[in-house]
Amino acid sequence: MAVQAETLDFNDLGFMYRDLPLRYVSTYKDGKWDAGKLVEGNQLTISESSPALHYGQQCFEGLKAYRTKSGDVQLFRVDENSKRLNKSAIRLLMPEVPEEKFIDAVKQVVRANEAFIPPYGSGGTLYLRPLLIGVGDMIGVAPAPEFMFIVFAMPVGAYFKGGLQPARFLASFDYDRAAPFGTGRAKVGGNYAGSMLPGKLARAQGYTDVVYLDPATHTKIEEVGAANFFAITHDNEFVTPKSDSILPSITKYALLYLAEHRLGLKATEGDIYIDQLDQYKEAGACGTAAIVTPVGAITVKGKDHVFYSETEVGPLTQKLYDELVGIQFGDIEAPEGWVFQV
């Protein structure tokens, strides 16, 4: 049963699924997309032989709608989510969703569920999950005969409990997130399914999650759990890992721009070696869900490397967070083309 807005405490949402009244569904068949529509009910009916279920022919996105101080609602770089979904679709032999259709679907879902957008000042947002899946009767390893594009939403609070505070991570030498030349750059479910076990093992030892290294040499940082990684050198260079097996995070590229153009830092994509962490004074994880999470320490083969602090947020990480969130909630002027009004 769909949740009622009046039953929610928007100041204490957590990051969890909630069944909202309406979502968008569109079907691709005979070489074209239908018009799509808003529907009630959170259950999908698909063939038991759908390639999404057996062979992982599916991809997804994550983005948020923000309530501004004036009461307006805006989206952050939704066109980039559309582009990334289509890159994932191309990699998995799925039809692209036209950008206009993608953005329209997202806006329809936001408007239909506007009562569930947390108020300005609560820290909450309306999280949106666009999903593209291969369906229909197909048991061979081949592209699906039909596809479904779905967008649903839910109000959420902070991804990591406790808000903006440093977290501890464990460098993984036993598990890889993705393979060289594999699907690491695509936002596909298999990348996340494979991360559940190492994440569980790390949390059992008191860590927030694992730091994944490059799968070829295990010498360079790639991602932090389900988020991208960044670090800041002692001479104020903002660096994010560069690799063909890293998901191109929209948040990461926003931070690269803001670090250079708003904070005056040198900003680059490059190698961050796991045995050279002493070159960096601050570090963080970033993504749509996590926003910015300071990395207080990374344990590497039993030894802890502490960045700025395990209890306090580094000043540059704090400034980046404030700038990004200020833009997303409409308190700070956004670079041209970053904000879409609903």
Coordinates of N, CA and C in Angstrom, one line a residue, residues 129-321:
R129 N 14.6 7.0 -9.1 CA 15.3 5.9 -9.7 C 14.7 5.5 -11.1
P130 N 15.3 6.0 -12.1 CA 15.0 5.5 -13.5 C 15.6 4.1 -13.7
L131 N 14.9 3.3 -14.3 CA 15.3 1.9 -14.5 C 14.9 1.4 -15.9
L132 N 15.9 0.8 -16.5 CA 15.7 0.2 -17.9 C 16.0 -1.3 -17.8
I133 N 15.0 -2.1 -18.2 CA 15.1 -3.6 -18.1 C 14.7 -4.3 -19.4
G134 N 15.4 -5.4 -19.7 CA 15.0 -6.2 -20.8 C 14.0 -7.2 -20.4
V135 N 12.9 -7.3 -21.1 CA 11.8 -8.2 -20.7 C 11.3 -9.0 -21.9
G136 N 10.4 -9.9 -21.6 CA 9.8 -10.7 -22.7 C 10.4 -12.1 -22.7
D137 N 9.9 -12.9 -23.6 CA 10.2 -14.4 -23.7 C 11.5 -14.6 -24.5
M138 N 12.6 -14.8 -23.7 CA 13.9 -15.0 -24.3 C 14.8 -15.8 -23.4
I139 N 15.1 -17.0 -23.7 CA 15.9 -17.8 -22.8 C 17.3 -17.9 -23.3
G140 N 17.6 -17.6 -24.5 CA 19.0 -17.6 -25.0 C 19.7 -16.4 -24.6
V141 N 21.0 -16.4 -24.6 CA 21.8 -15.3 -24.3 C 21.8 -14.3 -25.5
A142 N 20.8 -13.5 -25.5 CA 20.6 -12.5 -26.6 C 19.8 -11.3 -26.0
P143 N 19.8 -10.2 -26.8 CA 19.0 -9.1 -26.3 C 17.5 -9.4 -26.2
A144 N 16.9 -8.7 -25.2 CA 15.5 -9.0 -25.0 C 14.6 -8.5 -26.2
P145 N 13.5 -9.1 -26.4 CA 12.6 -8.6 -27.4 C 11.8 -7.4 -27.1
E146 N 11.7 -7.1 -25.8 CA 11.0 -5.9 -25.3 C 11.8 -5.3 -24.2
F147 N 11.5 -4.0 -23.9 CA 12.1 -3.3 -22.8 C 11.1 -2.4 -22.0
M148 N 11.4 -2.2 -20.8 CA 10.6 -1.3 -20.0 C 11.5 -0.3 -19.3
F149 N 11.0 1.0 -19.4 CA 11.6 2.1 -18.7 C 10.7 2.6 -17.6
I150 N 11.2 2.6 -16.4 CA 10.4 2.9 -15.3 C 11.1 4.0 -14.5
V151 N 10.3 4.9 -13.9 CA 10.9 5.9 -13.0 C 10.0 6.0 -11.8
F152 N 10.6 5.7 -10.6 CA 9.8 5.8 -9.4 C 10.6 6.6 -8.4
A153 N 10.0 7.0 -7.3 CA 10.6 8.0 -6.4 C 10.3 7.6 -4.9
M154 N 11.0 8.3 -4.0 CA 10.8 8.1 -2.6 C 11.5 9.3 -1.9
P155 N 10.9 9.8 -0.8 CA 11.6 10.8 0.0 C 12.7 10.1 0.9
V156 N 13.9 10.8 0.9 CA 15.0 10.2 1.6 C 15.7 11.3 2.4
G157 N 16.4 10.8 3.5 CA 17.3 11.6 4.2 C 18.8 11.3 3.8
A158 N 19.7 11.4 4.8 CA 21.1 11.1 4.5 C 21.4 9.6 4.2
Y159 N 22.2 9.3 3.2 CA 22.6 8.0 2.9 C 23.4 7.3 4.0
F160 N 24.3 8.0 4.6 CA 25.1 7.5 5.7 C 24.5 8.2 7.0
K161 N 24.2 7.4 8.0 CA 23.7 7.9 9.2 C 24.7 8.9 9.9
G162 N 24.2 9.9 10.5 CA 25.1 10.9 11.2 C 25.4 12.1 10.4
G163 N 25.0 12.1 9.1 CA 25.3 13.3 8.3 C 26.7 13.4 7.9
L164 N 27.2 14.6 7.7 CA 28.6 14.9 7.2 C 29.6 14.7 8.4
Q165 N 30.1 13.5 8.4 CA 31.1 13.2 9.4 C 32.1 12.1 8.8
P166 N 33.3 12.1 9.2 CA 34.3 11.2 8.6 C 33.9 9.7 8.8
A167 N 34.2 8.9 7.8 CA 34.0 7.5 7.9 C 35.3 6.7 7.7
R168 N 35.3 5.5 8.1 CA 36.5 4.6 8.0 C 36.2 3.6 6.9
F169 N 37.2 3.3 6.1 CA 37.1 2.4 5.0 C 38.2 1.4 5.0
L170 N 38.0 0.2 4.4 CA 39.0 -0.8 4.4 C 39.4 -1.1 2.9
A171 N 40.7 -1.0 2.6 CA 41.1 -1.3 1.2 C 41.0 -2.8 0.9
S172 N 40.4 -3.0 -0.2 CA 40.1 -4.4 -0.6 C 41.1 -5.0 -1.6
F173 N 41.8 -6.0 -1.1 CA 42.8 -6.7 -2.0 C 42.2 -8.0 -2.5
D174 N 41.1 -8.5 -1.9 CA 40.6 -9.8 -2.2 C 39.4 -9.7 -3.1
Y175 N 38.8 -8.6 -3.3 CA 37.6 -8.4 -4.1 C 37.7 -7.2 -5.0
D176 N 37.3 -7.4 -6.2 CA 37.3 -6.3 -7.2 C 35.9 -5.9 -7.5
R177 N 35.7 -4.6 -7.8 CA 34.3 -4.1 -8.1 C 34.0 -4.4 -9.6
A178 N 35.0 -4.3 -10.5 CA 34.7 -4.6 -11.9 C 36.0 -5.1 -12.5
A179 N 35.8 -5.7 -13.7 CA 37.0 -6.2 -14.4 C 37.5 -5.2 -15.5
P180 N 38.8 -5.3 -15.8 CA 39.3 -4.5 -16.8 C 38.6 -4.7 -18.1
F181 N 38.2 -3.7 -18.8 CA 37.4 -3.7 -20.1 C 36.0 -4.3 -19.9
G182 N 35.5 -4.4 -18.7 CA 34.2 -4.9 -18.4 C 33.1 -3.8 -18.4
T183 N 32.2 -3.9 -17.5 CA 31.1 -3.0 -17.4 C 31.2 -2.0 -16.3
G184 N 32.4 -1.7 -15.8 CA 32.6 -0.8 -14.7 C 32.1 0.6 -15.0
R185 N 32.2 1.1 -16.2 CA 31.7 2.4 -16.5 C 30.2 2.5 -16.7
A186 N 29.5 1.4 -16.8 CA 28.1 1.3 -17.0 C 27.4 1.2 -15.6
K187 N 26.3 1.8 -15.4 CA 25.6 1.7 -14.1 C 24.6 0.5 -14.2
V188 N 25.2 -0.7 -14.0 CA 24.4 -1.9 -14.2 C 24.4 -2.6 -12.8
G189 N 23.3 -3.4 -12.6 CA 23.1 -4.0 -11.3 C 24.2 -5.0 -10.9
G190 N 24.8 -5.7 -11.9 CA 25.8 -6.7 -11.5 C 27.0 -6.1 -10.8
N191 N 27.3 -4.8 -11.1 CA 28.4 -4.2 -10.4 C 28.1 -4.0 -8.9
Y192 N 26.9 -3.8 -8.6 CA 26.5 -3.6 -7.2 C 26.2 -4.9 -6.5
A193 N 25.7 -5.9 -7.2 CA 25.5 -7.2 -6.6 C 26.8 -7.8 -6.1
G194 N 27.9 -7.7 -6.9 CA 29.2 -8.2 -6.5 C 29.8 -7.5 -5.4
S195 N 29.3 -6.3 -5.1 CA 29.9 -5.5 -4.0 C 29.3 -5.8 -2.6
M196 N 28.2 -6.5 -2.6 CA 27.5 -6.8 -1.3 C 28.3 -7.6 -0.3
L197 N 29.0 -8.6 -0.8 CA 29.7 -9.5 0.1 C 30.9 -8.7 0.7
P198 N 31.8 -8.1 -0.1 CA 32.9 -7.4 0.5 C 32.5 -6.2 1.4
G199 N 31.3 -5.6 1.1 CA 30.8 -4.5 1.9 C 30.3 -5.1 3.3
K200 N 29.7 -6.2 3.2 CA 29.2 -6.9 4.5 C 30.4 -7.3 5.3
L201 N 31.4 -7.8 4.7 CA 32.6 -8.2 5.5 C 33.3 -7.0 6.1
A202 N 33.3 -5.9 5.4 CA 34.0 -4.7 5.9 C 33.2 -4.2 7.1
R203 N 31.9 -4.1 7.0 CA 31.0 -3.6 8.0 C 31.1 -4.4 9.3
A204 N 31.3 -5.7 9.1 CA 31.4 -6.6 10.3 C 32.7 -6.3 11.1
Q205 N 33.6 -5.7 10.4 CA 34.9 -5.3 11.1 C 34.9 -3.8 11.6
G206 N 33.7 -3.2 11.4 CA 33.6 -1.8 11.9 C 33.8 -0.7 10.9
Y207 N 34.0 -1.1 9.6 CA 34.2 -0.1 8.6 C 32.9 0.3 8.0
T208 N 32.9 1.4 7.3 CA 31.7 1.9 6.6 C 31.5 1.1 5.3
D209 N 32.6 0.8 4.6 CA 32.6 0.0 3.4 C 34.0 -0.2 2.9
V210 N 34.2 -0.7 1.7 CA 35.5 -1.0 1.2 C 36.0 0.0 0.2
V211 N 37.3 0.2 0.0 CA 37.9 0.9 -1.0 C 38.3 -0.1 -2.1
Y212 N 37.8 0.0 -3.3 CA 38.2 -0.9 -4.4 C 39.4 -0.3 -5.1
L213 N 40.3 -1.2 -5.5 CA 41.5 -0.9 -6.2 C 41.3 -1.3 -7.7
D214 N 42.3 -0.8 -8.5 CA 42.2 -1.1 -9.9 C 42.3 -2.6 -10.0
P215 N 41.5 -3.3 -10.8 CA 41.5 -4.8 -10.9 C 42.7 -5.4 -11.5
A216 N 43.5 -4.6 -12.3 CA 44.6 -5.1 -13.0 C 45.9 -5.3 -12.1
T217 N 46.1 -4.2 -11.2 CA 47.3 -4.2 -10.4 C 47.1 -4.1 -8.9
H218 N 45.9 -3.7 -8.5 CA 45.6 -3.5 -7.1 C 46.6 -2.5 -6.5
T219 N 46.9 -1.5 -7.2 CA 47.8 -0.5 -6.7 C 47.2 0.9 -6.6
K220 N 46.1 1.1 -7.3 CA 45.5 2.4 -7.4 C 44.0 2.4 -7.0
I221 N 43.6 3.4 -6.3 CA 42.2 3.5 -5.8 C 41.3 3.8 -7.0
E222 N 40.1 3.1 -7.0 CA 39.1 3.3 -8.0 C 37.8 3.9 -7.4
E223 N 37.1 3.1 -6.6 CA 35.9 3.6 -6.0 C 35.8 3.3 -4.5
V224 N 34.9 3.9 -3.8 CA 34.7 3.7 -2.4 C 33.3 3.2 -2.2
G225 N 33.2 1.8 -2.0 CA 31.8 1.3 -1.9 C 31.1 1.5 -3.2
A226 N 29.9 2.2 -3.2 CA 29.1 2.5 -4.3 C 29.3 4.0 -4.8
A227 N 30.4 4.6 -4.3 CA 30.6 6.0 -4.6 C 32.0 6.2 -5.2
N228 N 32.2 7.4 -5.9 CA 33.5 7.8 -6.4 C 34.4 8.3 -5.3
F229 N 35.6 8.4 -5.5 CA 36.6 8.8 -4.5 C 37.3 10.1 -5.0
F230 N 37.7 11.0 -4.0 CA 38.5 12.1 -4.3 C 39.5 12.3 -3.2
A231 N 40.6 13.0 -3.5 CA 41.6 13.3 -2.4 C 42.1 14.7 -2.8
I232 N 42.6 15.4 -1.7 CA 43.2 16.7 -1.9 C 44.6 16.7 -1.3
T233 N 45.6 17.1 -2.2 CA 47.0 17.0 -1.8 C 47.3 18.2 -0.8
H234 N 48.5 18.1 -0.3 CA 49.0 19.1 0.7 C 49.2 20.5 0.0
D235 N 49.3 20.5 -1.3 CA 49.4 21.8 -2.0 C 48.1 22.1 -2.8
N236 N 47.0 21.6 -2.2 CA 45.7 21.9 -2.7 C 45.3 21.6 -4.1
E237 N 45.7 20.4 -4.5 CA 45.2 19.8 -5.8 C 44.1 18.8 -5.5
F238 N 43.0 19.0 -6.2 CA 41.9 18.1 -6.0 C 42.0 17.0 -7.1
V239 N 42.1 15.8 -6.7 CA 42.3 14.7 -7.6 C 41.3 13.6 -7.4
T240 N 40.8 13.1 -8.6 CA 39.9 11.9 -8.6 C 40.5 10.9 -9.5
P241 N 40.3 9.6 -9.1 CA 40.9 8.5 -9.9 C 40.4 8.5 -11.4
K242 N 41.2 8.1 -12.3 CA 40.9 8.0 -13.7 C 41.1 6.6 -14.2
S243 N 40.0 6.0 -14.7 CA 40.1 4.6 -15.1 C 38.8 4.3 -15.9
D244 N 39.0 3.4 -16.9 CA 37.9 3.0 -17.7 C 36.9 2.0 -17.0
S245 N 37.2 1.6 -15.8 CA 36.3 0.7 -15.0 C 35.7 1.4 -13.9
I246 N 35.7 2.8 -13.9 CA 35.1 3.6 -12.8 C 33.8 4.2 -13.4
L247 N 32.7 4.1 -12.6 CA 31.5 4.8 -13.0 C 31.7 6.3 -13.1
P248 N 31.4 6.9 -14.2 CA 31.5 8.4 -14.3 C 30.5 9.1 -13.5
S249 N 30.8 9.4 -12.3 CA 29.9 10.1 -11.4 C 29.6 11.5 -11.8
I250 N 28.3 11.8 -11.8 CA 27.9 13.2 -12.1 C 28.3 14.1 -11.0
T251 N 28.2 13.6 -9.7 CA 28.6 14.4 -8.6 C 30.1 14.7 -8.6
K252 N 30.9 13.7 -9.0 CA 32.3 13.8 -9.1 C 32.7 14.9 -10.1
Y253 N 32.1 14.9 -11.3 CA 32.4 15.9 -12.3 C 32.0 17.3 -11.9
A254 N 30.9 17.4 -11.1 CA 30.5 18.6 -10.5 C 31.5 19.1 -9.5
L255 N 32.0 18.3 -8.7 CA 33.1 18.7 -7.7 C 34.4 19.1 -8.4
L256 N 34.7 18.4 -9.5 CA 35.9 18.8 -10.2 C 35.8 20.2 -10.7
Y257 N 34.6 20.6 -11.2 CA 34.4 21.9 -11.7 C 34.4 22.9 -10.6
L258 N 33.7 22.6 -9.5 CA 33.6 23.5 -8.4 C 34.9 23.7 -7.7
A259 N 35.7 22.7 -7.6 CA 37.0 22.8 -6.9 C 37.9 23.8 -7.7
E260 N 37.8 23.7 -9.0 CA 38.6 24.6 -9.8 C 38.0 26.0 -9.9
H261 N 36.8 26.1 -10.3 CA 36.2 27.4 -10.6 C 35.6 28.2 -9.4
R262 N 35.3 27.5 -8.3 CA 34.7 28.2 -7.1 C 35.7 28.2 -6.0
L263 N 36.6 27.2 -5.8 CA 37.5 27.2 -4.7 C 38.9 27.5 -5.2
G264 N 39.2 27.6 -6.5 CA 40.5 28.0 -7.0 C 41.5 26.9 -6.8
L265 N 41.1 25.7 -6.7 CA 42.1 24.6 -6.6 C 42.5 24.1 -8.0
K266 N 43.6 23.5 -8.1 CA 43.9 22.7 -9.4 C 43.1 21.4 -9.3
A267 N 42.4 21.0 -10.3 CA 41.5 19.9 -10.3 C 41.9 18.9 -11.5
T268 N 42.1 17.7 -11.2 CA 42.6 16.8 -12.2 C 42.0 15.4 -11.9
E269 N 41.9 14.6 -13.0 CA 41.7 13.1 -12.9 C 43.1 12.5 -13.1
G270 N 43.4 11.6 -12.2 CA 44.7 10.9 -12.3 C 44.8 9.7 -11.3
D271 N 46.0 9.2 -11.2 CA 46.2 8.0 -10.4 C 46.4 8.4 -8.9
I272 N 45.7 7.6 -8.0 CA 45.9 7.8 -6.6 C 46.3 6.4 -6.1
Y273 N 47.6 6.3 -5.8 CA 48.2 5.0 -5.4 C 47.9 4.7 -3.9
I274 N 47.5 3.5 -3.7 CA 47.2 3.1 -2.3 C 48.3 3.2 -1.3
D275 N 49.6 3.1 -1.9 CA 50.7 3.1 -1.0 C 51.3 4.6 -0.9
Q276 N 50.6 5.6 -1.4 CA 51.1 6.9 -1.4 C 50.1 7.9 -0.8
L277 N 49.3 7.4 0.1 CA 48.2 8.2 0.7 C 48.7 9.4 1.5
D278 N 50.0 9.3 1.9 CA 50.5 10.4 2.7 C 50.7 11.7 1.9
Q279 N 50.4 11.6 0.6 CA 50.5 12.8 -0.3 C 49.2 13.7 -0.1
Y280 N 48.2 13.1 0.6 CA 46.9 13.8 0.6 C 46.5 14.1 2.0
K281 N 45.9 15.4 2.2 CA 45.5 15.8 3.5 C 44.1 15.6 3.8
E282 N 43.2 15.5 2.7 CA 41.8 15.2 2.9 C 41.4 14.3 1.8
A283 N 40.3 13.6 2.1 CA 39.8 12.6 1.1 C 38.3 12.5 1.3
G284 N 37.6 12.0 0.3 CA 36.1 11.8 0.4 C 35.5 10.9 -0.6
A285 N 34.3 10.4 -0.3 CA 33.5 9.7 -1.2 C 32.4 10.6 -1.7
C286 N 32.0 10.4 -3.0 CA 31.0 11.3 -3.5 C 30.0 10.6 -4.5
G287 N 28.8 11.0 -4.5 CA 27.8 10.4 -5.4 C 26.4 11.0 -5.1
T288 N 25.5 10.7 -5.9 CA 24.1 11.2 -5.8 C 23.6 10.9 -4.4
A289 N 23.7 9.6 -4.0 CA 23.1 9.2 -2.7 C 24.0 9.8 -1.5
A290 N 25.3 9.6 -1.6 CA 26.2 9.9 -0.5 C 26.4 11.4 -0.5
I291 N 26.2 12.1 -1.6 CA 26.6 13.5 -1.8 C 28.1 13.7 -1.6
V292 N 28.6 14.0 -0.4 CA 30.0 14.0 -0.1 C 30.1 13.4 1.3
T293 N 30.9 12.4 1.4 CA 31.2 11.7 2.7 C 32.7 11.8 3.0
P294 N 33.2 12.6 4.0 CA 34.6 12.6 4.3 C 35.1 11.2 4.6
V295 N 36.3 10.9 4.0 CA 37.0 9.7 4.4 C 38.0 10.1 5.5
G296 N 37.7 9.6 6.7 CA 38.6 9.9 7.8 C 39.8 9.1 7.8
A297 N 39.7 7.8 7.5 CA 40.8 6.9 7.5 C 40.6 5.7 6.5
I298 N 41.7 5.2 6.0 CA 41.6 3.9 5.2 C 42.6 3.0 5.8
T299 N 42.2 1.7 6.0 CA 43.0 0.7 6.5 C 43.6 -0.1 5.4
V300 N 44.9 -0.1 5.3 CA 45.6 -0.8 4.2 C 46.5 -1.9 4.7
K301 N 46.1 -3.1 4.5 CA 46.9 -4.3 5.0 C 47.2 -4.1 6.5
G302 N 46.2 -3.8 7.3 CA 46.3 -3.7 8.7 C 46.8 -2.4 9.3
K303 N 47.2 -1.5 8.4 CA 47.7 -0.2 8.9 C 46.7 0.9 8.5
D304 N 46.4 1.8 9.5 CA 45.5 2.9 9.2 C 46.2 4.1 8.7
H305 N 45.7 4.7 7.6 CA 46.1 6.0 7.2 C 45.0 7.0 7.5
V306 N 45.3 8.0 8.3 CA 44.3 9.0 8.7 C 44.6 10.2 7.9
F307 N 43.5 10.8 7.3 CA 43.6 12.0 6.5 C 43.5 13.2 7.4
Y308 N 42.6 14.1 7.2 CA 42.5 15.3 8.1 C 42.2 14.9 9.5
S309 N 41.2 14.1 9.7 CA 40.8 13.7 11.1 C 39.8 12.6 11.0
E310 N 39.7 11.8 12.0 CA 38.6 10.8 12.1 C 37.4 11.3 12.7
T311 N 37.4 12.5 13.2 CA 36.3 13.1 13.9 C 35.8 14.4 13.4
E312 N 36.6 15.1 12.6 CA 36.3 16.4 12.1 C 36.4 16.4 10.5
V313 N 35.5 17.2 9.9 CA 35.5 17.3 8.4 C 36.6 18.3 8.0
G314 N 37.4 17.9 7.0 CA 38.4 18.8 6.5 C 37.8 20.1 5.9
P315 N 38.5 21.2 6.0 CA 38.0 22.5 5.6 C 37.6 22.6 4.1
L316 N 38.5 22.0 3.3 CA 38.2 22.0 1.8 C 37.0 21.1 1.5
T317 N 37.0 19.9 2.1 CA 35.8 19.0 1.9 C 34.5 19.7 2.3
Q318 N 34.6 20.4 3.4 CA 33.4 21.1 3.9 C 33.0 22.2 2.9
K319 N 33.9 22.9 2.4 CA 33.6 24.0 1.4 C 33.0 23.4 0.2
L320 N 33.5 22.3 -0.3 CA 33.0 21.6 -1.5 C 31.6 21.2 -1.3
Y321 N 31.3 20.6 -0.1 CA 30.0 20.1 0.3 C 29.0 21.3 0.3

